[in-house]
CSV table of C-alpha atoms in Angstrom, one decimal:
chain,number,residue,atom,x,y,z
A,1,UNK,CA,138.8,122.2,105.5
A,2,UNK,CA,137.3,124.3,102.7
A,3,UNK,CA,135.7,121.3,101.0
A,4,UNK,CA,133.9,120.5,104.3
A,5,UNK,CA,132.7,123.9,104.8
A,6,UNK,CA,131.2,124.1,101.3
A,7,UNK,CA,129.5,120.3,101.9
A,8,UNK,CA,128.5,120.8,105.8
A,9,UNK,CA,125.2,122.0,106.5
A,10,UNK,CA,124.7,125.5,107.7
A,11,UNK,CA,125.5,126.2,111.3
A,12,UNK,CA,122.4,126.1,113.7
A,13,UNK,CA,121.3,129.6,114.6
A,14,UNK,CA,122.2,130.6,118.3
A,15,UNK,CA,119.2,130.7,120.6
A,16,UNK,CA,117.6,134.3,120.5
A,17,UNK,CA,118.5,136.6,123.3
A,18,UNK,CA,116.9,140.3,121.5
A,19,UNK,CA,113.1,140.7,121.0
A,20,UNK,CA,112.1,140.9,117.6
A,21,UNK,CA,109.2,142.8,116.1
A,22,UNK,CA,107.5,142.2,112.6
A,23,UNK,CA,105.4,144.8,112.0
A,24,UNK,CA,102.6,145.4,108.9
A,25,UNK,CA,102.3,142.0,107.3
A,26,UNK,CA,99.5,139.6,107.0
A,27,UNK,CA,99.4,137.2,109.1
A,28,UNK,CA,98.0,133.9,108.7
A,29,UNK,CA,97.4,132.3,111.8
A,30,UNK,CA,96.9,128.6,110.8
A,31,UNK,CA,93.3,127.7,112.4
A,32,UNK,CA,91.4,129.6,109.8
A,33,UNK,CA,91.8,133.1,110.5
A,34,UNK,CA,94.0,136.4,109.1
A,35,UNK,CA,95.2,139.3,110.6
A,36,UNK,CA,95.8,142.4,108.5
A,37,UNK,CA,99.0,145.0,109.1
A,38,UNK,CA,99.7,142.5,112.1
A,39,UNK,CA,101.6,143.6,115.5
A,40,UNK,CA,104.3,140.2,116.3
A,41,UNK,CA,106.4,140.4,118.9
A,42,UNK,CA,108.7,137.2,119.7
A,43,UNK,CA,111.1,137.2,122.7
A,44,UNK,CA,112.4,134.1,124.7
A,45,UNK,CA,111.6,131.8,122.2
A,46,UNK,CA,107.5,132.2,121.8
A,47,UNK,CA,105.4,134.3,120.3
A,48,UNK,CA,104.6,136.9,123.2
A,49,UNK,CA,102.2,139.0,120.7
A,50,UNK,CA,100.3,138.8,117.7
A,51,UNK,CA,97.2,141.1,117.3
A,52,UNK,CA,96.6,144.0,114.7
A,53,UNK,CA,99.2,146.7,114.9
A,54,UNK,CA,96.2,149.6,114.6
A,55,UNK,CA,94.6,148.7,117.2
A,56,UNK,CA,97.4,148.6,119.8
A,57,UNK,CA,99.9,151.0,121.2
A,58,UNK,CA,101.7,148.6,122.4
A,59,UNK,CA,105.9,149.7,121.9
A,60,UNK,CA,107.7,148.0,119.5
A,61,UNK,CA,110.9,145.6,121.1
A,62,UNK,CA,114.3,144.9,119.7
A,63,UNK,CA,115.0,144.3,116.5
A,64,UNK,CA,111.9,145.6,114.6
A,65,UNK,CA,111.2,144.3,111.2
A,66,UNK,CA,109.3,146.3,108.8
A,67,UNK,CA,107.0,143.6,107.0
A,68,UNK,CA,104.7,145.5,105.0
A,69,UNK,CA,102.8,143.7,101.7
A,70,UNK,CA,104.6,140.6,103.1
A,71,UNK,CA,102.7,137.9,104.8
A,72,UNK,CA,103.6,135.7,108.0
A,73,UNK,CA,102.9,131.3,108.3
A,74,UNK,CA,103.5,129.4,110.7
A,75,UNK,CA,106.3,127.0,110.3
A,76,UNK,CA,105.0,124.1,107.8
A,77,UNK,CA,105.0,120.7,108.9
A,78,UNK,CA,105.9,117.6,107.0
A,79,UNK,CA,104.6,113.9,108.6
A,80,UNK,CA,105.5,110.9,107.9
A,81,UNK,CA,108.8,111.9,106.4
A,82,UNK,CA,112.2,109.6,106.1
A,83,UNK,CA,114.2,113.0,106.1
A,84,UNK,CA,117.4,112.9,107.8
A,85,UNK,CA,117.0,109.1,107.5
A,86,UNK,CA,118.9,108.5,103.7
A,87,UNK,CA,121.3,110.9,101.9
A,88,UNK,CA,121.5,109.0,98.8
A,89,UNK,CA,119.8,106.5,98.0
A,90,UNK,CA,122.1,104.7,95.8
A,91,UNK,CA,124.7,104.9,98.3
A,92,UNK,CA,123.8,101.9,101.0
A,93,UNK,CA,126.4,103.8,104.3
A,94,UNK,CA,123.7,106.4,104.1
A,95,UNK,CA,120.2,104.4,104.2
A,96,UNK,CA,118.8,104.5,107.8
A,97,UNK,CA,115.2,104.0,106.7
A,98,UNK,CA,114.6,100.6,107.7
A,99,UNK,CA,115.7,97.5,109.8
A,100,UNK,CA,115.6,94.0,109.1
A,101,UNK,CA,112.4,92.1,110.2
A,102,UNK,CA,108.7,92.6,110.4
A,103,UNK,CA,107.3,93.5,113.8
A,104,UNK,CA,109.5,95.7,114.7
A,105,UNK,CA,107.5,98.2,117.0
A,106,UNK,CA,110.8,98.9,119.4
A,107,UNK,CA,113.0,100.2,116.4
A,108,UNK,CA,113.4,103.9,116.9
A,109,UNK,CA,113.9,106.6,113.9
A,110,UNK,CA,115.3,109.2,116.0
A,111,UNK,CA,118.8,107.6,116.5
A,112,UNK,CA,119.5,107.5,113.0
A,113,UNK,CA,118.6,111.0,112.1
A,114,UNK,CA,121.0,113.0,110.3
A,115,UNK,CA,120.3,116.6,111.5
A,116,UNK,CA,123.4,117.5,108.9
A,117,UNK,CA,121.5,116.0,106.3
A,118,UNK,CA,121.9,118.3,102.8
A,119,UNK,CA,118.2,117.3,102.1
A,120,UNK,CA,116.9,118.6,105.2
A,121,UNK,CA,118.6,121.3,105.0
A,122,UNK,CA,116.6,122.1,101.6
A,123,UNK,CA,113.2,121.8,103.0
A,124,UNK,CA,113.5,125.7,105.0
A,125,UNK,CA,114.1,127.9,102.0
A,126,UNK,CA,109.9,126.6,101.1
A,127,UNK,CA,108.5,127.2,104.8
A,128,UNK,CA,108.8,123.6,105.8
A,129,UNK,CA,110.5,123.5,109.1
A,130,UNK,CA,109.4,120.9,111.2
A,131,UNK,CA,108.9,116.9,110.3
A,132,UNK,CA,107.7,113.6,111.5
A,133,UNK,CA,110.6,111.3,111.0
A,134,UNK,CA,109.1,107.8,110.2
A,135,UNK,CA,110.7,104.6,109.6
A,136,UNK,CA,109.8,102.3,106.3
A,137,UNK,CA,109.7,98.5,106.0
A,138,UNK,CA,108.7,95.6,107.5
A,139,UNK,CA,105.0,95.2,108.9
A,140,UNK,CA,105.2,97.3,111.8
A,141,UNK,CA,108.5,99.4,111.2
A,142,UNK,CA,108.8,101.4,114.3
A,143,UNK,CA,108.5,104.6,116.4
A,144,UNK,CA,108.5,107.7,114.7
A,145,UNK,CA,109.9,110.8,116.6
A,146,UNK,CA,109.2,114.7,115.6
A,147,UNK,CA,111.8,117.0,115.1
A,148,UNK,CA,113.0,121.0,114.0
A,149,UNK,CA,114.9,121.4,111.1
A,150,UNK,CA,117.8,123.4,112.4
A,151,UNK,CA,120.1,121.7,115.0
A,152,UNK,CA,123.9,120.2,115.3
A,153,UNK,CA,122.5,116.5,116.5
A,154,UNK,CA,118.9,114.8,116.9
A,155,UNK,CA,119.5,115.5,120.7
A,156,UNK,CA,119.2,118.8,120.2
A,157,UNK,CA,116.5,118.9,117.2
A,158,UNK,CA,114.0,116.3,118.9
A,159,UNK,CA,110.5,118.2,119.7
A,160,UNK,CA,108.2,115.1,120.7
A,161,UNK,CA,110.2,112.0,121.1
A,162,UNK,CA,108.5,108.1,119.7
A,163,UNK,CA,105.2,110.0,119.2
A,164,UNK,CA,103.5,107.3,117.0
A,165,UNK,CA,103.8,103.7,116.1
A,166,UNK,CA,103.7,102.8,112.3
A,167,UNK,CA,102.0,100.0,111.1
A,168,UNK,CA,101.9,98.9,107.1
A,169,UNK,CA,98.3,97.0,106.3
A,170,UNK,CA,98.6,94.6,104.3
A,171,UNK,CA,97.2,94.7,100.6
A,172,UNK,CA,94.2,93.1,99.7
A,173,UNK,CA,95.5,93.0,96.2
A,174,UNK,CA,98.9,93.2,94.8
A,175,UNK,CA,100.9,92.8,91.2
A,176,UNK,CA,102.5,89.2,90.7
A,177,UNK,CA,106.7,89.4,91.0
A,178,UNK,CA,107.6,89.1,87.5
A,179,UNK,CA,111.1,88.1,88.7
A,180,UNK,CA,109.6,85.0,89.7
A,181,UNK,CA,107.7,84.2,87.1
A,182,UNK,CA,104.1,85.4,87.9
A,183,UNK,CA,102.0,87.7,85.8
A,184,UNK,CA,102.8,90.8,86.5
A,185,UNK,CA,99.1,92.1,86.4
A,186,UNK,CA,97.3,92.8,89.5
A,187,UNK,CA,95.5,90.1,91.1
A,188,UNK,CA,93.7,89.3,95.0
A,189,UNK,CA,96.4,88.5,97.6
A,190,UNK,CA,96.0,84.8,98.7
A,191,UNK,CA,98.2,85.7,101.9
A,192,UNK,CA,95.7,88.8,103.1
A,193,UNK,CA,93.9,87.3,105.8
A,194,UNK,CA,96.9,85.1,106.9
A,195,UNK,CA,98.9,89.0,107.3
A,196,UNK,CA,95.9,91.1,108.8
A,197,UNK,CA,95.8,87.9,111.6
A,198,UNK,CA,99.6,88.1,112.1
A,199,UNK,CA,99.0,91.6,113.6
A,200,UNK,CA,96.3,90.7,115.4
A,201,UNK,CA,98.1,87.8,117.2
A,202,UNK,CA,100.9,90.2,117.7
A,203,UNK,CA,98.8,92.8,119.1
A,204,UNK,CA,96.9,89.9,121.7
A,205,UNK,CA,100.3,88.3,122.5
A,206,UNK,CA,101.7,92.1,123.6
A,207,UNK,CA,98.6,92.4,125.7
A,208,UNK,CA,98.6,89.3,127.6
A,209,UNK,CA,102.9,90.0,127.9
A,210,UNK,CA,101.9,93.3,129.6
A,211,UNK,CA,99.5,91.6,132.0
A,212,UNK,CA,101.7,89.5,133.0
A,213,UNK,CA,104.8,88.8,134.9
A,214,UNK,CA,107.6,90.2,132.6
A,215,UNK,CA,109.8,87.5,133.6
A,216,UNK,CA,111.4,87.0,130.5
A,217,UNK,CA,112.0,90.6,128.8
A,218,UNK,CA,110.3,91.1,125.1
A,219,UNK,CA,111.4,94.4,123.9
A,220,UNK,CA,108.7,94.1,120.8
A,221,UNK,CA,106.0,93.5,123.9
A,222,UNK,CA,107.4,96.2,125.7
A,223,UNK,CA,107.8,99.0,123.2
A,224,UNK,CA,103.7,98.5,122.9
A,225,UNK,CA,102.4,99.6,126.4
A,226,UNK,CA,102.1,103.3,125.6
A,227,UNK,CA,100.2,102.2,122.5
A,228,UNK,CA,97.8,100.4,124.9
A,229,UNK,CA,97.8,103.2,127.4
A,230,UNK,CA,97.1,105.7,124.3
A,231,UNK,CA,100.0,107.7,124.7
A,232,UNK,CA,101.4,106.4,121.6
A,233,UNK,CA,99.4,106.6,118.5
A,234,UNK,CA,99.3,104.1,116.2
A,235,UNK,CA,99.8,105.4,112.3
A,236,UNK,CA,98.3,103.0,110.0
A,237,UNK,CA,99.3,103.3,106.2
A,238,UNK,CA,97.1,102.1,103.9
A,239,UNK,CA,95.3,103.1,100.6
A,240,UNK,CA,92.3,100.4,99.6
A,241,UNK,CA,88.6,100.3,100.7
A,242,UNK,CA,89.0,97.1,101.7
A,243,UNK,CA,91.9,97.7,104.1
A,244,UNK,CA,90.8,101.0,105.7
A,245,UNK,CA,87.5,99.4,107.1
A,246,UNK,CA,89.2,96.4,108.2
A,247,UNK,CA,91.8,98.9,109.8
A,248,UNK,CA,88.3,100.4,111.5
A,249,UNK,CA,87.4,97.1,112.7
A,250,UNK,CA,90.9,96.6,114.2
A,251,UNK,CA,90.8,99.6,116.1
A,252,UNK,CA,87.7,98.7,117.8
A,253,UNK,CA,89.0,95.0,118.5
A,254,UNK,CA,92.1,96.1,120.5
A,255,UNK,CA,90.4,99.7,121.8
A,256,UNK,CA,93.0,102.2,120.4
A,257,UNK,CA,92.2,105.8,121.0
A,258,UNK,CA,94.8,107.7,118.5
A,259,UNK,CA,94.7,105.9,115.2
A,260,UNK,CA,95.4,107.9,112.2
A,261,UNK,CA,95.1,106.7,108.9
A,262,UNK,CA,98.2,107.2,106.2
A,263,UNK,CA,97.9,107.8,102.7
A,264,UNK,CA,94.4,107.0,102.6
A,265,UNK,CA,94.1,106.9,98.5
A,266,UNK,CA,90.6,105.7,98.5
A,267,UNK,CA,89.7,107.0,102.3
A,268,UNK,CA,87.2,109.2,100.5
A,269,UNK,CA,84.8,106.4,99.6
A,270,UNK,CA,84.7,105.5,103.6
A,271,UNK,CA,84.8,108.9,104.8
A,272,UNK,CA,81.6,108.6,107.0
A,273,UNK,CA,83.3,105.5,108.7
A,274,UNK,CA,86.4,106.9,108.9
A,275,UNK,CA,84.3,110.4,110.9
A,276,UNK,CA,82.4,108.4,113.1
A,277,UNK,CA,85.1,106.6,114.6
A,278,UNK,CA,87.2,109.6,115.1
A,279,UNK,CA,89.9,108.6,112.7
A,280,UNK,CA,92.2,111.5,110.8
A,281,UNK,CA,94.0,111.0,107.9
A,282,UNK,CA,97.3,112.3,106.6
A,283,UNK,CA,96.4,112.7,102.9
A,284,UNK,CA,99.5,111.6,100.2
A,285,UNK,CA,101.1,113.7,98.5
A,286,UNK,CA,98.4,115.0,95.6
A,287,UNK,CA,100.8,115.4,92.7
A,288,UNK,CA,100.1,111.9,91.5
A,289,UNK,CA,98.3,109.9,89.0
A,290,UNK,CA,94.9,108.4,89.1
A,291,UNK,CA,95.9,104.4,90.0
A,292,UNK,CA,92.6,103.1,87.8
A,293,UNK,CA,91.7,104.1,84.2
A,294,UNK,CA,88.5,104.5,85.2
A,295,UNK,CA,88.6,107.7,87.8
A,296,UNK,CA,88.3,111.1,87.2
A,297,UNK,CA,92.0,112.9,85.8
A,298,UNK,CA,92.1,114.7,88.9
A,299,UNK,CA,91.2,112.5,91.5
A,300,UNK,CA,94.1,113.0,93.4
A,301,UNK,CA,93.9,116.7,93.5
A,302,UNK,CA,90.2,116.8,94.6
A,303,UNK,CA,90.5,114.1,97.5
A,304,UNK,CA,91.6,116.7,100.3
A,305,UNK,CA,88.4,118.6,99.5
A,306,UNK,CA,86.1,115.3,99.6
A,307,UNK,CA,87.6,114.3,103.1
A,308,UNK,CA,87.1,118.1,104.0
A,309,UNK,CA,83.8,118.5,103.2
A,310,UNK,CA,82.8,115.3,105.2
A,311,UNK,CA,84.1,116.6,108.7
A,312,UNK,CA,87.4,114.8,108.6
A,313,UNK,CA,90.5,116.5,109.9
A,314,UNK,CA,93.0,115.9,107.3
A,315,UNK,CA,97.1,116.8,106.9
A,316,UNK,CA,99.1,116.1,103.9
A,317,UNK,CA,102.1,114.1,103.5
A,318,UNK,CA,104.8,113.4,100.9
A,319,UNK,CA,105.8,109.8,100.8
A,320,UNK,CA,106.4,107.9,97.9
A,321,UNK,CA,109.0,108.6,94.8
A,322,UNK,CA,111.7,111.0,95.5
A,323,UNK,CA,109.9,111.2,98.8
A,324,UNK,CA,112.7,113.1,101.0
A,325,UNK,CA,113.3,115.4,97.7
A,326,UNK,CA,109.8,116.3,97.0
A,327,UNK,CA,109.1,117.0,100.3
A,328,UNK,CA,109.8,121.0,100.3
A,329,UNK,CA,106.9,121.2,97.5
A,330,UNK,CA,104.4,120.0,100.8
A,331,UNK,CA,103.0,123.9,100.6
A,332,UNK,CA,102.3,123.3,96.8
A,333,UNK,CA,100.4,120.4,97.1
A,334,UNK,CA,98.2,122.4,100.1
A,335,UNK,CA,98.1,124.8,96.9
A,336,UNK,CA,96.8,122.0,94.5
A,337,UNK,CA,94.0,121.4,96.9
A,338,UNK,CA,93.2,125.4,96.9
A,339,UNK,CA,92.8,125.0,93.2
A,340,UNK,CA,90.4,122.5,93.6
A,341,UNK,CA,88.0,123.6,95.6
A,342,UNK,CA,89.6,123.8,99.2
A,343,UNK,CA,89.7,127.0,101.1
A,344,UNK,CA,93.1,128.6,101.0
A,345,UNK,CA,93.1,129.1,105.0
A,346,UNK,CA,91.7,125.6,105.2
A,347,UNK,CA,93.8,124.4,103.0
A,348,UNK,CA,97.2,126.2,104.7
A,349,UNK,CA,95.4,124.3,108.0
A,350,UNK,CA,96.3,120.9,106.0
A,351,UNK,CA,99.9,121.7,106.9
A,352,UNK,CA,100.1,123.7,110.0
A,353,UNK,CA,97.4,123.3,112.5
A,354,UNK,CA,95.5,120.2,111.5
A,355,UNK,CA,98.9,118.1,110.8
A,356,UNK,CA,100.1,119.2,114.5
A,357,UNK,CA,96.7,118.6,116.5
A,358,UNK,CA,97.3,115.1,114.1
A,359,UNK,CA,100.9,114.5,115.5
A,360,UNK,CA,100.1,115.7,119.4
A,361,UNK,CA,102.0,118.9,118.9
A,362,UNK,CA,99.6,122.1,118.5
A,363,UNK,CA,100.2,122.9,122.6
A,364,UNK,CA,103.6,124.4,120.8
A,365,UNK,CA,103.3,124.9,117.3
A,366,UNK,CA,101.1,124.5,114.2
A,367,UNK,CA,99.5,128.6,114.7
A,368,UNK,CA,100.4,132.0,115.3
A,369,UNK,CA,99.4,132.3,118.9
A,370,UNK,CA,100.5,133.8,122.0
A,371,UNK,CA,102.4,131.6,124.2
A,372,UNK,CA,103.6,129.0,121.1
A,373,UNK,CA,106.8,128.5,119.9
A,374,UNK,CA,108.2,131.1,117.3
A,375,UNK,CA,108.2,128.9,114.4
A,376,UNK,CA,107.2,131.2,111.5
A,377,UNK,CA,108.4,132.6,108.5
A,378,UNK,CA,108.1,135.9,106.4
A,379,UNK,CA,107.0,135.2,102.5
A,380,UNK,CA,107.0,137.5,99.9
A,381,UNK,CA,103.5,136.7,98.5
A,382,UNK,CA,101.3,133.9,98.5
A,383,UNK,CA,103.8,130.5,100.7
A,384,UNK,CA,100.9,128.2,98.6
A,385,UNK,CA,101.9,129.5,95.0
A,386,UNK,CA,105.3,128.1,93.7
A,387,UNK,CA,106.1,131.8,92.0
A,388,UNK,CA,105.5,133.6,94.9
A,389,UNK,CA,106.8,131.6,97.9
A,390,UNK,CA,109.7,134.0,98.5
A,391,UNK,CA,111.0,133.4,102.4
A,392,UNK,CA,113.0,136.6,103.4
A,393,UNK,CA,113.4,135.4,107.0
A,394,UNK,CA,112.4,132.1,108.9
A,395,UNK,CA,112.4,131.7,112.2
A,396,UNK,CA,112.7,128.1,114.6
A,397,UNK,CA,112.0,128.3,118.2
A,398,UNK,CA,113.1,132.8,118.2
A,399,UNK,CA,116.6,131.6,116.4
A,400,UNK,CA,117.0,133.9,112.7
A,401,UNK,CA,117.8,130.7,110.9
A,402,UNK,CA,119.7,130.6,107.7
A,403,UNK,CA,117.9,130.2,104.6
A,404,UNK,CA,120.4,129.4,102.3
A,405,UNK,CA,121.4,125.9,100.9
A,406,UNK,CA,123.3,123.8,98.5
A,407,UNK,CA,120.6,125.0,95.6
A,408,UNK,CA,120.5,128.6,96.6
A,409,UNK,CA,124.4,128.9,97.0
A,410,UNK,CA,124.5,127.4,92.9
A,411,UNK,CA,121.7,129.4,92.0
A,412,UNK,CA,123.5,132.6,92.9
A,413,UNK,CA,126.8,131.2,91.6
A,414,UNK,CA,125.5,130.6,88.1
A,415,UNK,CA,123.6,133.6,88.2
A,416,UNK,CA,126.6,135.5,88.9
A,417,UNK,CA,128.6,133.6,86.1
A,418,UNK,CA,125.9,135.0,83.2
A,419,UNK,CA,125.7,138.7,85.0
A,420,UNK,CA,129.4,138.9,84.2
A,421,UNK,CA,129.7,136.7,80.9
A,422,UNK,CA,126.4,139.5,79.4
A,423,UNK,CA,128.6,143.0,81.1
A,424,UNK,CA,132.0,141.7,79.1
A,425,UNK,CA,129.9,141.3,75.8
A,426,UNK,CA,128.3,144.6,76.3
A,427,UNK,CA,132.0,146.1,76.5
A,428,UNK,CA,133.2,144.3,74.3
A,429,UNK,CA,130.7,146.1,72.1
């Protein structure tokens, strides 16, 4: 029993029944603006206040928090994310991430989210409390569903359920499988056009299954009538030129309202095609490489600010190596931008507000605004700077959630091991 208790994940905070107050920080609503010495009151749940504590006489409530020189964010949001989805990846019992096949648009993430997950559990101690849980593989690998990080079961921690289908464009190019005896360079991808027309068939055949008689049920066929209906947005990952304007051209061919482009690498040389057809983009993750010799050394830094500046609403995402892992630094990449150019506000948008009015969420979350859910946090300093993104209290939904975690519990053990091993020495002395 004690082994479990130091390996479960920390007990989901009970649902708040007492008012709480935070009183003097600065707040940072998430849509741009600040307020200075700010007045928040949450109670039920929501945020039933936020305005500027000087110029109300409104009476505190409950528990009052003095907050003074700190500052107050809205809970940070991480899309596309396989969190709660693998534990370890070398261990196969705890890889949920993907099924077997191709056009798989009826495969749901939701059911095999691990709300006890270690890693997820790692992500609140940054800010990052909320998070698109996606499924990888296959062409079309299934419905994500969006979820808060502090719950005993995906029942309980689901917030918008199969928001989004995810679709993986083919490559126009791709690196010859050295395994099979191919030159391992990069090279055009005979099979492109044969792929892109696979999803188009798919896509027609769903459509004329829907119009008619259903006689024969075709879960695939099925699973795509809120995607038709637009209630479903369709999440389309790709990086190359090439691909994102074909990825244009499908949307117009089969009349999709909510398409949203993933990862998006070279979205920045489309971006006017990309604005006039109304088409976001969730940004990967900007702690990367340049993939060609020939662009600039910070390429991937800059590219939120280039898709900014052209009018595009853009959120960032984590994907890729060590994805579940890396994806507590997502308010350090918003940072990365701010070094480059962005806004700080605008770039603090990247992760809050624009990423929710993104994933269909911002009625509840995403800002610091009356009415919305009380999904915040209280930092010490700066939440976009590494050395001062200090949480001393995080909130999901009005619940005071813990913000410990594997690494804090063994940070405070090893720090407690060298406090004593430096006061023996010095009596020894």
């Amino acid at each position: 029993m004690t082994a479990a208790t130091g390996f479960a994940q920390q007990t989901p905070a009970p649902k708040q029944t007492e008012a709480i107050t935070i009183v003097g920080a600065t707040a940072h609503i998430g849509n741009g603006e600040i307020i200075e010495n700010s007045l928040i009151i949450l109670e039920d749940g929501k945020i039933r206040t936020i305005t500027n504590a000087n110029s109300t006489k409104m009476p505190y409530r409950g528990t009052v928090i003095q907050a003074e020189g700190k500052h107050v964010y809205p809970g940070f949001i991480a899309p596309n994310s396989s969190l709660g989805l693998v534990e370890i990846d070398a261990i196969r019992q705890t890889d949920d991430e993907s099924e077997l096949g191709e056009l798989l648009p009826h495969v749901r993430s939701i059911v095999a989210y691990n709300a006890e997950s270690k890693v997820v559990e790692s992500m609140r101690p940054n800010g990052v409390l909320i998070g698109q849980i996606t499924p990888r593989g296959g062409r079309i690998s299934g419905t994500s569903s969006i979820v808060q990080f502090d719950a005993w079961n995906w029942e309980d921690a689901i917030m918008k359920e199969n928001d989004g289908l995810h679709i993986n464009w083919p490559n126009s190019f791709r690196r010859g499988r050295w395994w099979a005896g191919e030159d391992p360079g990069v090279k055009p991808n005979d099979e492109y056009m044969k792929e892109s027309k696979e999803l188009t068939e798919f896509f027609s055949n769903a459509k004329a299954y829907l119009a008619g008689s259903r006689s024969q049920t075709h879960l695939p066929f099925e699973a795509m009538e809120r995607v038709f209906s637009g209630e479903k947005k369709v999440y389309i990952h790709a990086d190359g030129e090439k691909e994102i304007m074909d990825i244009i051209n499908f949307k117009k061919d089969n009349d999709l309202e909510n398409v949203i482009l993933v990862g998006g690498y070279n979205a920045y040389k489309v971006s006017d095609e990309l604005k006039n057809n109304n088409i976001s983009v969730l940004l990967a993750r900007a702690h990367q490489t340049p993939n060609l010799d020939d662009e600039d050394y910070d390429l991937p830094y800059k590219m939120a600010k280039l898709l900014t500046d052209k009018g595009i609403i853009v959120g960032l995402e984590t994907s890729g190596g060590m994805e579940r892992m890396n994806t507590r630094n997502l308010p350090f990449y918003a940072g990365t931008a701010v070094a480059h150019g962005v806004n700080k506000e605008e770039a603090l948008k990247m992760i809050t507000s624009n990423t929710a009015k993104i994933l269909g969420i911002d009625d509840t979350v995403g800002t610091l605004e009356e009415g919305k859910d009380a999904t915040l946090f209280i930092s010490e300093g700066d939440a976009l700077d590494m050395r001062t993104n200090k949480l001393s209290k995080a909130f999901i939904q009005g619940r005071d959630i813990s913000l410990e975690s594997h690494q804090t519990e063994l940070a405070k053990r090893y720090s407690e091991k060298f406090e004593n091993q430096e006061q023996e020495a010095s009596q020894g002395q």
